[in-house]
Each structure stands twice: as structure tokens, then as C-alpha cells.
PDB file of C-alpha atoms in Angstrom:
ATOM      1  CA  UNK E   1     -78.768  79.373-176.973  1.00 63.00           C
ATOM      2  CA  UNK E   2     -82.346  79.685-176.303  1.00 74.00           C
ATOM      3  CA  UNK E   3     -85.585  79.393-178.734  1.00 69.00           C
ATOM      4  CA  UNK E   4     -86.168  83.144-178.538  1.00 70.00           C
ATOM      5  CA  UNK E   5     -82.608  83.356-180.566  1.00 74.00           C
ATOM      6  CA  UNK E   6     -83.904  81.502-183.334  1.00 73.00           C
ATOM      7  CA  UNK E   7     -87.251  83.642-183.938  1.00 75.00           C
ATOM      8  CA  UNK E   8     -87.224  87.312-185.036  1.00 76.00           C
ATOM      9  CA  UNK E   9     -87.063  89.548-182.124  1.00 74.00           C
ATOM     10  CA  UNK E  10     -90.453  91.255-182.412  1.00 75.00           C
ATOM     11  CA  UNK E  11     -91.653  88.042-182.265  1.00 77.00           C
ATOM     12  CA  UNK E  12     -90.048  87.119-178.527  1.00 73.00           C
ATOM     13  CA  UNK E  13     -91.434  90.102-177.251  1.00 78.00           C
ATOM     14  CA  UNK E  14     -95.043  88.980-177.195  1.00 82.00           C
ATOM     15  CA  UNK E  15     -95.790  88.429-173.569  1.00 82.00           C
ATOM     16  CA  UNK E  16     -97.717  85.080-174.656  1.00 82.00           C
ATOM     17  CA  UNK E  17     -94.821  83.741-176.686  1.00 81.00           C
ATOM     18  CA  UNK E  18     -92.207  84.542-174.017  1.00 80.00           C
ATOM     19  CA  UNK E  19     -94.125  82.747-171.646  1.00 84.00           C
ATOM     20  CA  UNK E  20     -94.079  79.611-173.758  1.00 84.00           C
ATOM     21  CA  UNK E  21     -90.171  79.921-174.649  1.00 80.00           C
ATOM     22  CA  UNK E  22     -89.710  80.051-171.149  1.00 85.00           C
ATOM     23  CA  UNK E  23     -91.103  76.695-170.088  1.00 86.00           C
ATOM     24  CA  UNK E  24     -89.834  75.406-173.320  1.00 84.00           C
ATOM     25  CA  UNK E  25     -86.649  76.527-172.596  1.00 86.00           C
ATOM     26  CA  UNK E  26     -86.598  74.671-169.070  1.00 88.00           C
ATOM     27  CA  UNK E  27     -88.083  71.227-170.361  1.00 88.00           C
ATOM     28  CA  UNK E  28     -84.909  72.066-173.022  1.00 87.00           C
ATOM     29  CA  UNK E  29     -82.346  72.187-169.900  1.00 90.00           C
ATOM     30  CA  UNK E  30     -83.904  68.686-168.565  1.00 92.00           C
ATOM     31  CA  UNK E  31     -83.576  66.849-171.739  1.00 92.00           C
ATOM     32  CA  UNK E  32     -79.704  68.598-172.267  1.00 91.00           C
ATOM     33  CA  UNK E  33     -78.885  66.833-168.697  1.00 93.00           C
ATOM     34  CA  UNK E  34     -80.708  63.808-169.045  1.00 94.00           C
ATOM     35  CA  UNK E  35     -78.642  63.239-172.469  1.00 94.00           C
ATOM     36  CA  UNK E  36     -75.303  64.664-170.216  1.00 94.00           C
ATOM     37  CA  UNK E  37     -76.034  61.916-167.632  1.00 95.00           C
ATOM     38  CA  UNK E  38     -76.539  58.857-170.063  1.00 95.00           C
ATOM     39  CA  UNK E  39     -73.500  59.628-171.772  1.00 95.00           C
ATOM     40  CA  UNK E  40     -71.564  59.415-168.533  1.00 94.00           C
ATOM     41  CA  UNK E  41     -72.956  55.449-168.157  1.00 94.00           C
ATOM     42  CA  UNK E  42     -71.515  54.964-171.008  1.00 94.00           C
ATOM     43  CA  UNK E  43     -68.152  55.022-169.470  1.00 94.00           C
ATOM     44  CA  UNK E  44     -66.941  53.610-166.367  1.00 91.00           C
ATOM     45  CA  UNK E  45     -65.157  56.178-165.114  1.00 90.00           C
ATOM     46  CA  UNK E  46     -67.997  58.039-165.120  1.00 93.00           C
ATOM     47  CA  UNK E  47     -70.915  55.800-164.574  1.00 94.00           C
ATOM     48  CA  UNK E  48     -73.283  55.960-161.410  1.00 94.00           C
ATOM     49  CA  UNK E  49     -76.676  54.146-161.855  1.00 94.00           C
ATOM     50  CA  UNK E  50     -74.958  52.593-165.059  1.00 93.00           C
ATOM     51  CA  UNK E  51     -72.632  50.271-163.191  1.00 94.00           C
ATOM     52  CA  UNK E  52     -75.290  48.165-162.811  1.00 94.00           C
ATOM     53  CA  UNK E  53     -75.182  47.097-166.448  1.00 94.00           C
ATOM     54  CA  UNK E  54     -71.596  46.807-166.278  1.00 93.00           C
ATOM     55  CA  UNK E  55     -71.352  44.617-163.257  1.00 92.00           C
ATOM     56  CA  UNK E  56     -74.134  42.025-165.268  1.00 92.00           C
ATOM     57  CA  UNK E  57     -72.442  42.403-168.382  1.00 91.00           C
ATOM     58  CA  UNK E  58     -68.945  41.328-166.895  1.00 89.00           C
ATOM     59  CA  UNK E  59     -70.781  38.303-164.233  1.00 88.00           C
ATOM     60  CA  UNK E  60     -69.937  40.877-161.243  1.00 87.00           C
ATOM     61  CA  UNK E  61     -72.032  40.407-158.299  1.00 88.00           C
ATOM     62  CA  UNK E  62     -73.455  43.952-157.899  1.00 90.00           C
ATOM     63  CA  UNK E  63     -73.119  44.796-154.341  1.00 88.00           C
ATOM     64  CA  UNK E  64     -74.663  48.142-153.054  1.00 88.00           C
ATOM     65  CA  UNK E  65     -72.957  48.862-150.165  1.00 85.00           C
ATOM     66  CA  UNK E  66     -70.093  49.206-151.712  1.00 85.00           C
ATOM     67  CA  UNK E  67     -68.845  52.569-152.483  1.00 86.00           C
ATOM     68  CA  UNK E  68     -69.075  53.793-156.109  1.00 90.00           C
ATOM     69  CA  UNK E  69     -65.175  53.844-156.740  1.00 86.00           C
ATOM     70  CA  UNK E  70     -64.748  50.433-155.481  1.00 85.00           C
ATOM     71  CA  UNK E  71     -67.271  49.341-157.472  1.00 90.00           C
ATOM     72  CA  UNK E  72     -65.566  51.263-160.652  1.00 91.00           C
ATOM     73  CA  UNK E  73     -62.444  49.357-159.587  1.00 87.00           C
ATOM     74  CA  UNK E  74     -63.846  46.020-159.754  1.00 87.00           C
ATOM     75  CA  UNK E  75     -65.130  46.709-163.459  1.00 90.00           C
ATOM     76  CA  UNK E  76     -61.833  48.103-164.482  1.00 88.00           C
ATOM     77  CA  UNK E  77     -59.634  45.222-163.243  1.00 85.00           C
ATOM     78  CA  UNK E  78     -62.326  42.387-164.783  1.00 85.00           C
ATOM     79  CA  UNK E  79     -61.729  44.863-167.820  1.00 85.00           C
ATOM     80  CA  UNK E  80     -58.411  44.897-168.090  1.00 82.00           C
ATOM     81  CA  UNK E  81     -58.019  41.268-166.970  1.00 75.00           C
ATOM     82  CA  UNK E  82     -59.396  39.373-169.962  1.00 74.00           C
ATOM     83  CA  UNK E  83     -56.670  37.541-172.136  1.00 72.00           C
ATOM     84  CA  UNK E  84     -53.691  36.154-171.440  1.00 77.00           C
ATOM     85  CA  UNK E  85     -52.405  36.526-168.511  1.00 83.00           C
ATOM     86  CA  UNK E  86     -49.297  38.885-168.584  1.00 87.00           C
ATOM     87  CA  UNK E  87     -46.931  40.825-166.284  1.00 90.00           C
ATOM     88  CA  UNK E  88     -48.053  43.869-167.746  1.00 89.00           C
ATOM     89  CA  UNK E  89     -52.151  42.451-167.517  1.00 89.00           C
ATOM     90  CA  UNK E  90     -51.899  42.186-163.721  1.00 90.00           C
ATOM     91  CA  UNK E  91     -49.888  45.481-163.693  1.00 91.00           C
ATOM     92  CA  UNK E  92     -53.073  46.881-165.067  1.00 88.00           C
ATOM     93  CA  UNK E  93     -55.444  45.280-163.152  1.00 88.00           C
ATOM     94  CA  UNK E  94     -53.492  46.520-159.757  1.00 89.00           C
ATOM     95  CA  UNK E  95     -53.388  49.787-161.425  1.00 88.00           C
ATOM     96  CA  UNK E  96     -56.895  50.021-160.668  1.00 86.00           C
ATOM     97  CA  UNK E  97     -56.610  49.944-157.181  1.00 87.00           C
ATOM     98  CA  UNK E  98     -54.081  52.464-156.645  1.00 87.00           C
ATOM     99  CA  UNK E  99     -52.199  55.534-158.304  1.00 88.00           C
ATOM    100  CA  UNK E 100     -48.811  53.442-159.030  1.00 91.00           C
ATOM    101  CA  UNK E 101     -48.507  50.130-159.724  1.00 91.00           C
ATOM    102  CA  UNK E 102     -45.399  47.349-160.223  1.00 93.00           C
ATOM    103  CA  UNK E 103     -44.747  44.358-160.946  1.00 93.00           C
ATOM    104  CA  UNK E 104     -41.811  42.067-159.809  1.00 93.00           C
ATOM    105  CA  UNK E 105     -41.293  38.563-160.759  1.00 92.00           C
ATOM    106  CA  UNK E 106     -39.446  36.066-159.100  1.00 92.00           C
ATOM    107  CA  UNK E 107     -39.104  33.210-160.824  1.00 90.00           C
ATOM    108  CA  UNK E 108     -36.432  31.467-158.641  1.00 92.00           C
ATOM    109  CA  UNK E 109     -39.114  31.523-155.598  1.00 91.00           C
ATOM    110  CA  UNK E 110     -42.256  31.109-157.936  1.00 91.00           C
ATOM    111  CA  UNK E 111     -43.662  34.299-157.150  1.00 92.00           C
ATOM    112  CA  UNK E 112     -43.962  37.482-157.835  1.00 93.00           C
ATOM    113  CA  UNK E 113     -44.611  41.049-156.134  1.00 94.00           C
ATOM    114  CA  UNK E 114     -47.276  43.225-156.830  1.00 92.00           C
ATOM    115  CA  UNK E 115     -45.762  47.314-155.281  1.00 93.00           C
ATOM    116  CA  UNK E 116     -48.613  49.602-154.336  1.00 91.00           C
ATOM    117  CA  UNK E 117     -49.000  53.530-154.074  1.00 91.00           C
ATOM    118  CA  UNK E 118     -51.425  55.710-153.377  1.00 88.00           C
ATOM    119  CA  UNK E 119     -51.502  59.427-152.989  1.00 86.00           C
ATOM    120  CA  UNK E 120     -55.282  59.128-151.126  1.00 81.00           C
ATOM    121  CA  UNK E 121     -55.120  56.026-148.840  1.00 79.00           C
ATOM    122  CA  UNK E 122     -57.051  53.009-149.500  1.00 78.00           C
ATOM    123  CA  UNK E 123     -60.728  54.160-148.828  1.00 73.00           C
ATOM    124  CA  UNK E 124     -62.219  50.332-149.151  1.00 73.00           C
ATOM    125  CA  UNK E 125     -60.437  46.699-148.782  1.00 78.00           C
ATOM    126  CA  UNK E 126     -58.452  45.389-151.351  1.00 85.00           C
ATOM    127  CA  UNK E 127     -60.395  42.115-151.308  1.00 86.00           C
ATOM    128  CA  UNK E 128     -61.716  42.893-154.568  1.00 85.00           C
ATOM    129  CA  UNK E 129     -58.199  43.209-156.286  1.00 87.00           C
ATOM    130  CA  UNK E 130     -57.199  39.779-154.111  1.00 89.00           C
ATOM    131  CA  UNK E 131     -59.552  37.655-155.826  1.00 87.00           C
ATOM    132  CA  UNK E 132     -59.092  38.928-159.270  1.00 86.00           C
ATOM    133  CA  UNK E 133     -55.514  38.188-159.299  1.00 89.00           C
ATOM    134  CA  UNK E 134     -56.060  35.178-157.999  1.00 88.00           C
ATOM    135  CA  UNK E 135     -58.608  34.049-160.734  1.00 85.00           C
ATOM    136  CA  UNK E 136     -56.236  35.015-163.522  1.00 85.00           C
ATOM    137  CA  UNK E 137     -52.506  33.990-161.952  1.00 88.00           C
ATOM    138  CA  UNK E 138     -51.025  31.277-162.850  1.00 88.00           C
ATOM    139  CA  UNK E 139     -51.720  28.508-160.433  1.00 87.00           C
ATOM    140  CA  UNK E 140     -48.147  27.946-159.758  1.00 89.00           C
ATOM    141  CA  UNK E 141     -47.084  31.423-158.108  1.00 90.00           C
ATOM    142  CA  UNK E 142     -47.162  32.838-155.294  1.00 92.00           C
ATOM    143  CA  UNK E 143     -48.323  36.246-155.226  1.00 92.00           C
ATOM    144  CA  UNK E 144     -47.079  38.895-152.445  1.00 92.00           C
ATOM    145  CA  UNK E 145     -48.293  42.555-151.936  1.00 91.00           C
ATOM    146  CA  UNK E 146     -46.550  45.589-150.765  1.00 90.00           C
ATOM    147  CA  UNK E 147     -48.688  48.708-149.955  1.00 88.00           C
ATOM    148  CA  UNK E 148     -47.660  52.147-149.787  1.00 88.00           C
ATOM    149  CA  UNK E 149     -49.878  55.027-149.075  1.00 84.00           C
ATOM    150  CA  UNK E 150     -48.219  58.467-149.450  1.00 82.00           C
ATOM    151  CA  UNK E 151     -49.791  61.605-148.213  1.00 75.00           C
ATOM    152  CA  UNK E 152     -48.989  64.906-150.766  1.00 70.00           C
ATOM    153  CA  UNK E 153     -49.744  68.359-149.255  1.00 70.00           C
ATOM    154  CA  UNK E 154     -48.528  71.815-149.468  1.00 75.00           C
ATOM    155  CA  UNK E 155     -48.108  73.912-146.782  1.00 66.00           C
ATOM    156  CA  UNK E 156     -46.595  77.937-146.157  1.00 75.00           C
ATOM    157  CA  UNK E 157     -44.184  79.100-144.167  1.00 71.00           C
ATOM    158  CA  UNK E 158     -44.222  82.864-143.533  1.00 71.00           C
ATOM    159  CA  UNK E 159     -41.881  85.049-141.881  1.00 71.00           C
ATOM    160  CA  UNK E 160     -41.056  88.487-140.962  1.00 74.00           C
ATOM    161  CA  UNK E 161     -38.323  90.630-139.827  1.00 69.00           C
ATOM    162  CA  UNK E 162     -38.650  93.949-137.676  1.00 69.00           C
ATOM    163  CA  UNK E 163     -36.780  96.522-138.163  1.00 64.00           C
ATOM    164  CA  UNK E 164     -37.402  99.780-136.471  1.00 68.00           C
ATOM    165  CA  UNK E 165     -34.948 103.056-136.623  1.00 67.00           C
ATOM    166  CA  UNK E 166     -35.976 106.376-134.676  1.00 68.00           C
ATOM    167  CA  UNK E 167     -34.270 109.684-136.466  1.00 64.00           C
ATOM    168  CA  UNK E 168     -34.851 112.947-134.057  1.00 64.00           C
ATOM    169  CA  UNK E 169     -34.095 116.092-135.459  1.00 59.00           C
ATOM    170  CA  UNK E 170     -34.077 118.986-133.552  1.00 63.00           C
ATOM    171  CA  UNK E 171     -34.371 122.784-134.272  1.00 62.00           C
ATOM    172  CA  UNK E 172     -30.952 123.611-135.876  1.00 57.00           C
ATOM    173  CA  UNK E 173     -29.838 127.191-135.580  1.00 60.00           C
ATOM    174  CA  UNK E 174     -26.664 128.358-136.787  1.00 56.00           C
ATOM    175  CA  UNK E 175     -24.676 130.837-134.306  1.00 60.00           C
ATOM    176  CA  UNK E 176     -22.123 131.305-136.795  1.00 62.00           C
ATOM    177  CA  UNK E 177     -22.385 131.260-140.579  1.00 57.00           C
ATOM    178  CA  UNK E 178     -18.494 131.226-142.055  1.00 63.00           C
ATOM    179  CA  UNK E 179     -18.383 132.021-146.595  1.00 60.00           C
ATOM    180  CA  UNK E 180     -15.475 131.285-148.145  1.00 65.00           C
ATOM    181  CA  UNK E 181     -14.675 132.680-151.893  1.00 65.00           C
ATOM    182  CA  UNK E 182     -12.975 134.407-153.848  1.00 70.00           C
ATOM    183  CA  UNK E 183     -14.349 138.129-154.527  1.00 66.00           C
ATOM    184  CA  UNK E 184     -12.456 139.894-157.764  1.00 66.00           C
ATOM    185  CA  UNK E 185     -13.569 143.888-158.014  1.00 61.00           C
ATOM    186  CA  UNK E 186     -13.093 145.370-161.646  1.00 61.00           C
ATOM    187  CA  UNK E 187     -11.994 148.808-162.180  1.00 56.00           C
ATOM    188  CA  UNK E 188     -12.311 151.344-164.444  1.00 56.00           C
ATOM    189  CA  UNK E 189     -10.918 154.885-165.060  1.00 57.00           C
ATOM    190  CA  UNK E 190     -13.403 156.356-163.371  1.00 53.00           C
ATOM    191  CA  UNK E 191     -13.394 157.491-159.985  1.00 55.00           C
ATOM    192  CA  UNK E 192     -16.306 156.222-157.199  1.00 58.00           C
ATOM    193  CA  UNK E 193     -17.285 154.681-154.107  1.00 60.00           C
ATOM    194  CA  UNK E 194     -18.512 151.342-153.999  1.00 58.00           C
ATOM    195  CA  UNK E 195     -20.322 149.759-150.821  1.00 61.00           C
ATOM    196  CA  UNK E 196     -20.373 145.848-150.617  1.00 59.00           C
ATOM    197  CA  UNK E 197     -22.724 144.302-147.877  1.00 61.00           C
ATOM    198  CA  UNK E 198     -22.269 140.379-147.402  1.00 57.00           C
ATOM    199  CA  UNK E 199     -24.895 138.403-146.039  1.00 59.00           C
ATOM    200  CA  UNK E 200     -25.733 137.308-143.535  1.00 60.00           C
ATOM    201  CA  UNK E 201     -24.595 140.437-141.578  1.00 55.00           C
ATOM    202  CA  UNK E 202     -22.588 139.774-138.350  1.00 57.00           C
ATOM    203  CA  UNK E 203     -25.227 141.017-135.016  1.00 59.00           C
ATOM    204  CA  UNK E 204     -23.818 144.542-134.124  1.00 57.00           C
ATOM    205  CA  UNK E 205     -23.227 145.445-138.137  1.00 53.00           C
TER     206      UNK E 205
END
């Protein structure tokens, strides 16, 4: 929707007031994506300059060179990691980190496993997720990792069959043409002659 839409036509059609719609219009567009992008810091999943905030707001050492998903990672698992700590807490804070996540305990060894997949790799170190389960674990246990990265793709196969068939036909001409029927002649009282000619006509005929 532009301003011209809200004015009477006639009115958009002055040269002079065009003019000004027009650089209305893209000061308009600015504002629209400067309100988009703010939005997005509100969110983590989206956030880009915002994660700044985030990382002060949680006591996360902001850290540049890290990439932006790492550093989205970090904030989720301090996130997710407040409260008591559960199975199902450090299943979410590991979830993070990766596309699947598990959790197995075992008790009898005081420890427990923490089973990861990913469908992309692991583009940064897992440092990150390290430390945070360590800050929350229970002192007592022992924690173990298992990482498994999967690689999903599609690919074709395509194949084809040749068939070829050649079919000559050559000039067919018949030397003898043979009719079979049944010819029935009614007659009358009257006396004639009567010619019948059959086709085709034997050569010499």
C-alpha cells in the first residue's frame, strides 16, 4: 500500500505531489525494515546485532569471533539451563547444539550419556555445550558424549533402454488376384442375354 492509495486519484496525478509520495514512500520502506529488523532481536533465533544484549543479560562473555549460530547456541542452552537440574533440562540444553538429542543415565557407574545428531556437521567446537553442562551437573557424575553427524541428500538415478526395429516394405504387386463367392442370377419369364464382367479381368480377356 502506498500514500497515493489513500488520496483521491486526481490528486496523485499532480507531478509535484507524486514526486513527494515517492520519497515518502521510500523513507516509508526504511522505517517498515528498521521495525522488521528490531523485532527479529527480540528473539534469539533470530537476533544478529541483538545478541549482544542477550549475552549481558544472561553474564555471557560476548565473544565476536564466534560465529552467529554458536553464539545463538550458547544463549539457548544458558536459557534452557536455569532451574533444577533435570534429565530432561540437560536434554534441552544439548538440544541446542545439535538436531537430536538423548539422554542416558547410569546410575550404577555415576554417570550418564549425553547421544548427539546432526544432519549438518558440527560447524564450531562443542566447548561451549562442555562447560554448561558442567556448571549445572551434579557434581557427582560423570558425564560422557557420543557424537553422530549424519549427512541427508537426495540424489537421481536415470536410465534408458534402446530399442530400435527397422520395417521395409517393398512395392507389392499382385500377379494373381483369386475371388471367391457365391454369385445367385434371378430369372424371370422373359427371355434375354445377360453379360457379366468380373474384375479384375484376367491379361488376354
Amino acid at each position: 500500500m502506498q500514500l497515493k492509495d489513500y488520496v483521491p486519484f486526481f490528486i496523485s496525478k499532480i507531478k509535484d505531489i507524486e514526486q513527494i509520495y515517492k520519497a515518502q514512500d521510500k523513507e516509508l520502506n526504511k522505517i517498515k525494515l528498521d521495525i522488521k529488523d528490531l523485532r527479529n532481536q527480540c528473539f534469539v533465533a533470530t537476533a544478529t546485532w541483538g545478541l549482544d544484549f542477550w549475552e549481558e543479560f544472561l553474564n555471557i562473555e560476548t565473544d565476536t569471533s564466534k560465529s552467529i549460530q554458536e553464539r545463538r547456541s550458547n544463549i539457548f542452552a544458558k536459557l534452557r539451563g536455569q532451574g533444577t537440574t533435570t534429565v530432561e533440562v540437560i536434554k534441552q540444553i544439548a538440544q541446542a547444539y545439535a538436531d537430536i538429542a538423548n539422554v542416558t543415565e547410569d546410575n550404577p557407574n555415576y554417570a550418564f550419556y549425553i547421544n548427539l545428531e546432526s544432519y549438518k556437521g558440527y560447524p564450531f567446537n562443542l566447548d561451549s555445550l562442555y562447560k554448561n553442562i558442567e556448571e549445572i551437573k551434579p557434581a557427582h557424575l560423570q558425564c560422557n558424549y557420543k557424537l553422530t553427524s549424519t549427512t541427508k541428500g537426495k540424489f537421481r538415478i536415470g536410465t534408458i533402454t534402446r530399442y530400435a526395429e527397422t520395417i521395409t516394405v517393398y512395392p507389392y504387386n499382385p500377379r494373381e488376384i483369386e475371388l471367391k463367392g457365391t454369385i445367385k442370377l434371378a430369372l424371370g419369364d422373359s427371355t434375354g442375354l445377360e453379360n457379366i464382367t468380373v474384375y479384375p479381368r484376367k491379361e488376354g480377356n
